[in-house]
Amino acid sequence: MTLLEKTATELLADLAAGRLSSAELVRACLEQIERHDGAVHAFLRVDSERALAQAKAIDERRARGDKLGPLGGLPVAIKDLLCDRDELCTCGSRMLENFRPPYDAAVIEKIKAADGVLLGRTNLDEFAMGGSTENSAFGPTCNPWDTTRIAGGSSGGAAACVAARMVPLSIGTDTGGSIRQPAGLCGVTGLKPTYGRVSRYGLVAFASSLDQIGPLAQSAEDAALLLEVIAGHDPRDSTSVPKEVPAYSKSVNKPLAGLRLGIAREHFAAGLDAEVERAVREAIKVYQSLGAKVVDISLPHGKYGVACYYVIAPSEASSNLARYDGVHYGHRTDVRIMSEALEAERAALEHGSAGRAAAEAAVAQLDTPLVRMYRQSRAEGFGPEVKRRIMLGTYALSAGYYDAYYLKALKVRRLIRQDYDTAFKDVDLIVGPVTSTPAFKIGEKSDDPLAMYLVDLYTVSANLAGVGGIVVPCGQSNGLPIGLQLQAPPFEEERLLRAAAMYQRETDWHRRAPTLA
Amino acid sequence: MTAPYTTIIGLEIHVQLATASKLFCGCSTRFGAPPNTQTCQVCIGMPGVLPVMNRRAFELGLRTAVALNCQIAPFTKWDRKNYYYPDLPKGYQISQYDLPFSSEGWLDISDPKGKIEPRRVGIIRAHLEEDAGKSMHDEAAGQADSRIDLNRTGTPLLEIVSKPDMRSPAEAKAFLTELKLLLTYLGVSDCNMQEGSLRVDANVNLHVHTPDGNVPTPIVEIKNMNSFRAVERALAYEAERQWQVWQETGQRLGQVPKQTRGWDDQANVTRGQRHKEESSDYRYFPEPDLVPATVTAAEVEQVRAELGELPAALRTRLESTYGITPYDSDVLVNQGRELVAYFIALADGAGDGKAAANWLQQDVLRELNARDLSIDKFPVSAARLAELIALVKKGDIDHTRAREVVFVEMLSSGKSAADVLREKGIERVDESELEALARELLAANPKILADIKQGTTKAAGALIGQAKKRNPNISPNRLLEICLAIAPGM
């Protein structure tokens, strides 16, 4: 087994035993990135000097006998949506191409304090809006198992870099499935924590009531290690919950006895790929062989999840992204060119063939320079999917439509949460697919936004309900990974991790890595 | 003839709460710092930041709402008000929309001088929100640059919305004066209009009396009023203007869109502000970055218990306990809690509320104003002044001399009244001595004596100057009384 085929847990043991230095590990990661990221494009930026300097400093401290943090020199990749002081944070957007935050996100602070090495910044759909990473302003990320296919999204880079064994640990964010779906499509383990489990402070907001930060890794054991570092209450995030963080890494290998698994009939309806269904049902059999009982359940409002999500998330996004107006933040259009164009438009109207009254009326309708600057800066800075969602959200919140869209969506959201509450009275976990098909071809759904939105079918409900979910690889179809999704009641991440680890002790899907050219 | 219309006025007041830090971050709220020096990533809306509610601001808002007799909501949430403006860095303002923390209160207004009838003005709601920054438009030398100062961004504001219950500009001014006094007593704001701690917008229209009943004219919102006097003048101007417009056009409420007009204090007119074609749609929705705030009934009672005595109750108490007039109680209470405390100590010490009120208004306030002092810095304590008042009352010293000589000396030296009397050799002149002096003076001035005898009693006044030369300690009033009493027998 090569170095990078090892899990984070195994690497940490090597580091602790002195068999491996952090600098050696970082160098191996950098080489793997150098060799393969041209084809995969998981990373937007890799700062090898900074990573090596950090690794060497950690190695020196270890050599001195200092007690190291729980990540002990392991490299971590960060989705380019979390603020790391003075480092670029593009959010996959032209809008923030040059944005350097003057502060650290809570999660970045914690990783630094835990002696994680910040290896680089991973690709994503612009502002995390998308399910394929094709919406990145800097080009798509390719699936390491088949580089003509999508890696999923929006944390496509975060999943692909782990799948391609470029880094053992990575941080993603999940608003409607953005950790779980790419984890499933890339064949890695990804966990979306309960809303409020991890501080969102310093995460550039897409949809504030849905966004959560979580780990991606090779195994549940590794995910437990990273979640334990990043979870916990933060007074700077009013929505983070003051609850003790369990020692996930200590308990992850304890099996769960008498597990009751809920199978939602809605998850196995028309539209589910036969191979995916077969793999998921095989995985359920593994649990049954370990003593789990299977219970048929229903999540009747899940079918409204995508509709509900595509009202709430864009509504919040339309407001969250208002700050990128070229005044304080984000790309500003060339004001000189803009002013000249505006003057030319005015002149054309004034000297046009229309009558004087008509010309005056038309001139009065012209943008003020400020409004034109807003319009043009945003038109230039945002990509088409972000614009689409800003328009959707602005529409849904408008007077006269608010009740029919936003308010109705909030009601549906409550019903979806009630579905979960009801289901979890009878079962410990809900188990099912994470996507209806394996990874599709790059460009396949680019012209069909609605088809693209339906990719989120199995994942959005967890965000709407605020519950946690984990995805583990459970099979393959034509060489493409298939993921199994487990969902748990709020703040039962420990249960998710232990259940996932149970499965991974019985199977080796998570140990399989793609063959890269 | 009665007026051909009734003026209908409602007010919206923004009060900057006197917290040390902003509503959703730890930055200072101090006024007057160099631009953009009191900001952090949170109040400038840096990507990725989150707001955290300042509990102290919430408490000050709560205190005000309870004092305004409002209902307090047990559960209140925050909303985003979305609009684009360069001094609003997030592109939205965090405010409260459909579930404000308080609603349905009232404030009583009256005027002891009788300029307005007493009235209870309803409060529709009071809610909390964050302030925006300031845009400074620098158009010097043809440069249409705008500069943005974000120091004010995120400062906590309490917006108080009255019902349209006021019927004259004078009532509007009385409401604002009483509200400001209440806020001062509560210590929730410094209410400095120049620094923008208190901002007033008014909504005004007319109910025109016609043979077919009252007809409402279109409502106009007036902005840019920088003093209570300006509010009064702007409203008076606007009522008259609307009356003229009504006579010319007969436009009723609902026939034209609501208009916003700005008050031009120099020109004494309101002017229409640039009309926006589309009505603004703020797309309010619940702020997902904040959790709802809850208030228990016990907390409301706790706040109520800690309010202290408020102006209206204090006026009533001063009138009933110290026998002073509504005019006097109004003057005293309007000066603030500290001066009222001084008055109470003075009245209790001197055993005479009326005299205490007079001394305070005539002598103490004059001195405070002349020296630009607050009462806590006043050199003569209430106890010492009470001692002086008691000496006057006892007759040991004449009132005028007490004011002009003793009080002045007490002010400059800080000495007690008794010490000043001793040093100046001021003492009570007994009756026999006064009578002897009176006789002597009358005898020496036969013309005056004759005039008095013929009934021209004021002629006796001419003797006072001579008497004072003989003995400065005499009481002129007492001496006059004696002169008039003994003259007929001389």
JSON list of N, CA, C and O in Angstrom, two decimals, chain B residues 49-70:
[
{"chain": "B", "resi": 49, "resn": "VAL", "atom": "N", "xyz": [-19.48, 36.67, 7.79]},
{"chain": "B", "resi": 49, "resn": "VAL", "atom": "CA", "xyz": [-19.70, 37.04, 9.19]},
{"chain": "B", "resi": 49, "resn": "VAL", "atom": "C", "xyz": [-21.14, 36.80, 9.61]},
{"chain": "B", "resi": 49, "resn": "VAL", "atom": "O", "xyz": [-22.03, 36.67, 8.77]},
{"chain": "B", "resi": 50, "resn": "LEU", "atom": "N", "xyz": [-21.36, 36.77, 10.91]},
{"chain": "B", "resi": 50, "resn": "LEU", "atom": "CA", "xyz": [-22.70, 36.54, 11.46]},
{"chain": "B", "resi": 50, "resn": "LEU", "atom": "C", "xyz": [-22.97, 37.54, 12.58]},
{"chain": "B", "resi": 50, "resn": "LEU", "atom": "O", "xyz": [-22.06, 37.90, 13.31]},
{"chain": "B", "resi": 51, "resn": "PRO", "atom": "N", "xyz": [-24.21, 37.97, 12.71]},
{"chain": "B", "resi": 51, "resn": "PRO", "atom": "CA", "xyz": [-24.56, 38.91, 13.78]},
{"chain": "B", "resi": 51, "resn": "PRO", "atom": "C", "xyz": [-24.82, 38.17, 15.10]},
{"chain": "B", "resi": 51, "resn": "PRO", "atom": "O", "xyz": [-25.27, 37.02, 15.09]},
{"chain": "B", "resi": 52, "resn": "VAL", "atom": "N", "xyz": [-24.52, 38.82, 16.21]},
{"chain": "B", "resi": 52, "resn": "VAL", "atom": "CA", "xyz": [-24.87, 38.29, 17.54]},
{"chain": "B", "resi": 52, "resn": "VAL", "atom": "C", "xyz": [-25.58, 39.41, 18.29]},
{"chain": "B", "resi": 52, "resn": "VAL", "atom": "O", "xyz": [-25.04, 40.51, 18.40]},
{"chain": "B", "resi": 53, "resn": "MET", "atom": "N", "xyz": [-26.78, 39.15, 18.77]},
{"chain": "B", "resi": 53, "resn": "MET", "atom": "CA", "xyz": [-27.57, 40.22, 19.39]},
{"chain": "B", "resi": 53, "resn": "MET", "atom": "C", "xyz": [-26.95, 40.75, 20.68]},
{"chain": "B", "resi": 53, "resn": "MET", "atom": "O", "xyz": [-26.51, 39.99, 21.53]},
{"chain": "B", "resi": 54, "resn": "ASN", "atom": "N", "xyz": [-26.94, 42.08, 20.79]},
{"chain": "B", "resi": 54, "resn": "ASN", "atom": "CA", "xyz": [-26.49, 42.77, 22.00]},
{"chain": "B", "resi": 54, "resn": "ASN", "atom": "C", "xyz": [-27.66, 42.79, 22.99]},
{"chain": "B", "resi": 54, "resn": "ASN", "atom": "O", "xyz": [-28.63, 43.50, 22.79]},
{"chain": "B", "resi": 55, "resn": "ARG", "atom": "N", "xyz": [-27.56, 42.00, 24.04]},
{"chain": "B", "resi": 55, "resn": "ARG", "atom": "CA", "xyz": [-28.66, 41.84, 24.98]},
{"chain": "B", "resi": 55, "resn": "ARG", "atom": "C", "xyz": [-28.97, 43.17, 25.67]},
{"chain": "B", "resi": 55, "resn": "ARG", "atom": "O", "xyz": [-30.11, 43.47, 26.01]},
{"chain": "B", "resi": 56, "resn": "ARG", "atom": "N", "xyz": [-27.93, 43.97, 25.87]},
{"chain": "B", "resi": 56, "resn": "ARG", "atom": "CA", "xyz": [-28.11, 45.26, 26.54]},
{"chain": "B", "resi": 56, "resn": "ARG", "atom": "C", "xyz": [-29.04, 46.18, 25.72]},
{"chain": "B", "resi": 56, "resn": "ARG", "atom": "O", "xyz": [-29.91, 46.85, 26.28]},
{"chain": "B", "resi": 57, "resn": "ALA", "atom": "N", "xyz": [-28.86, 46.18, 24.40]},
{"chain": "B", "resi": 57, "resn": "ALA", "atom": "CA", "xyz": [-29.72, 46.99, 23.54]},
{"chain": "B", "resi": 57, "resn": "ALA", "atom": "C", "xyz": [-31.16, 46.51, 23.67]},
{"chain": "B", "resi": 57, "resn": "ALA", "atom": "O", "xyz": [-32.09, 47.31, 23.75]},
{"chain": "B", "resi": 58, "resn": "PHE", "atom": "N", "xyz": [-31.30, 45.21, 23.71]},
{"chain": "B", "resi": 58, "resn": "PHE", "atom": "CA", "xyz": [-32.65, 44.66, 23.83]},
{"chain": "B", "resi": 58, "resn": "PHE", "atom": "C", "xyz": [-33.28, 45.11, 25.15]},
{"chain": "B", "resi": 58, "resn": "PHE", "atom": "O", "xyz": [-34.45, 45.49, 25.20]},
{"chain": "B", "resi": 59, "resn": "GLU", "atom": "N", "xyz": [-32.48, 45.11, 26.21]},
{"chain": "B", "resi": 59, "resn": "GLU", "atom": "CA", "xyz": [-33.00, 45.53, 27.52]},
{"chain": "B", "resi": 59, "resn": "GLU", "atom": "C", "xyz": [-33.43, 47.00, 27.52]},
{"chain": "B", "resi": 59, "resn": "GLU", "atom": "O", "xyz": [-34.44, 47.36, 28.11]},
{"chain": "B", "resi": 60, "resn": "LEU", "atom": "N", "xyz": [-32.62, 47.84, 26.87]},
{"chain": "B", "resi": 60, "resn": "LEU", "atom": "CA", "xyz": [-32.98, 49.27, 26.83]},
{"chain": "B", "resi": 60, "resn": "LEU", "atom": "C", "xyz": [-34.27, 49.47, 26.03]},
{"chain": "B", "resi": 60, "resn": "LEU", "atom": "O", "xyz": [-35.11, 50.29, 26.40]},
{"chain": "B", "resi": 61, "resn": "GLY", "atom": "N", "xyz": [-34.41, 48.71, 24.95]},
{"chain": "B", "resi": 61, "resn": "GLY", "atom": "CA", "xyz": [-35.64, 48.78, 24.17]},
{"chain": "B", "resi": 61, "resn": "GLY", "atom": "C", "xyz": [-36.83, 48.34, 25.00]},
{"chain": "B", "resi": 61, "resn": "GLY", "atom": "O", "xyz": [-37.89, 48.98, 25.01]},
{"chain": "B", "resi": 62, "resn": "LEU", "atom": "N", "xyz": [-36.61, 47.27, 25.73]},
{"chain": "B", "resi": 62, "resn": "LEU", "atom": "CA", "xyz": [-37.67, 46.72, 26.58]},
{"chain": "B", "resi": 62, "resn": "LEU", "atom": "C", "xyz": [-38.09, 47.75, 27.64]},
{"chain": "B", "resi": 62, "resn": "LEU", "atom": "O", "xyz": [-39.28, 47.98, 27.88]},
{"chain": "B", "resi": 63, "resn": "ARG", "atom": "N", "xyz": [-37.11, 48.38, 28.25]},
{"chain": "B", "resi": 63, "resn": "ARG", "atom": "CA", "xyz": [-37.40, 49.36, 29.29]},
{"chain": "B", "resi": 63, "resn": "ARG", "atom": "C", "xyz": [-38.27, 50.49, 28.72]},
{"chain": "B", "resi": 63, "resn": "ARG", "atom": "O", "xyz": [-39.25, 50.92, 29.34]},
{"chain": "B", "resi": 64, "resn": "THR", "atom": "N", "xyz": [-37.91, 50.95, 27.52]},
{"chain": "B", "resi": 64, "resn": "THR", "atom": "CA", "xyz": [-38.66, 52.04, 26.90]},
{"chain": "B", "resi": 64, "resn": "THR", "atom": "C", "xyz": [-40.08, 51.61, 26.59]},
{"chain": "B", "resi": 64, "resn": "THR", "atom": "O", "xyz": [-41.04, 52.34, 26.87]},
{"chain": "B", "resi": 65, "resn": "ALA", "atom": "N", "xyz": [-40.21, 50.42, 26.02]},
{"chain": "B", "resi": 65, "resn": "ALA", "atom": "CA", "xyz": [-41.53, 49.94, 25.63]},
{"chain": "B", "resi": 65, "resn": "ALA", "atom": "C", "xyz": [-42.44, 49.78, 26.85]},
{"chain": "B", "resi": 65, "resn": "ALA", "atom": "O", "xyz": [-43.62, 50.13, 26.81]},
{"chain": "B", "resi": 66, "resn": "VAL", "atom": "N", "xyz": [-41.87, 49.28, 27.94]},
{"chain": "B", "resi": 66, "resn": "VAL", "atom": "CA", "xyz": [-42.67, 49.12, 29.15]},
{"chain": "B", "resi": 66, "resn": "VAL", "atom": "C", "xyz": [-43.10, 50.50, 29.66]},
{"chain": "B", "resi": 66, "resn": "VAL", "atom": "O", "xyz": [-44.25, 50.71, 30.05]},
{"chain": "B", "resi": 67, "resn": "ALA", "atom": "N", "xyz": [-42.18, 51.47, 29.61]},
{"chain": "B", "resi": 67, "resn": "ALA", "atom": "CA", "xyz": [-42.51, 52.82, 30.07]},
{"chain": "B", "resi": 67, "resn": "ALA", "atom": "C", "xyz": [-43.56, 53.48, 29.17]},
{"chain": "B", "resi": 67, "resn": "ALA", "atom": "O", "xyz": [-44.28, 54.37, 29.61]},
{"chain": "B", "resi": 68, "resn": "LEU", "atom": "N", "xyz": [-43.62, 53.03, 27.92]},
{"chain": "B", "resi": 68, "resn": "LEU", "atom": "CA", "xyz": [-44.64, 53.56, 26.99]},
{"chain": "B", "resi": 68, "resn": "LEU", "atom": "C", "xyz": [-45.92, 52.72, 27.06]},
{"chain": "B", "resi": 68, "resn": "LEU", "atom": "O", "xyz": [-46.77, 52.81, 26.18]},
{"chain": "B", "resi": 69, "resn": "ASN", "atom": "N", "xyz": [-46.03, 51.93, 28.09]},
{"chain": "B", "resi": 69, "resn": "ASN", "atom": "CA", "xyz": [-47.26, 51.15, 28.34]},
{"chain": "B", "resi": 69, "resn": "ASN", "atom": "C", "xyz": [-47.55, 50.15, 27.22]},
{"chain": "B", "resi": 69, "resn": "ASN", "atom": "O", "xyz": [-48.71, 49.86, 26.93]},
{"chain": "B", "resi": 70, "resn": "CYS", "atom": "N", "xyz": [-46.50, 49.67, 26.57]},
{"chain": "B", "resi": 70, "resn": "CYS", "atom": "CA", "xyz": [-46.69, 48.75, 25.44]},
{"chain": "B", "resi": 70, "resn": "CYS", "atom": "C", "xyz": [-46.91, 47.32, 25.93]},
{"chain": "B", "resi": 70, "resn": "CYS", "atom": "O", "xyz": [-46.48, 46.93, 27.01]}
]
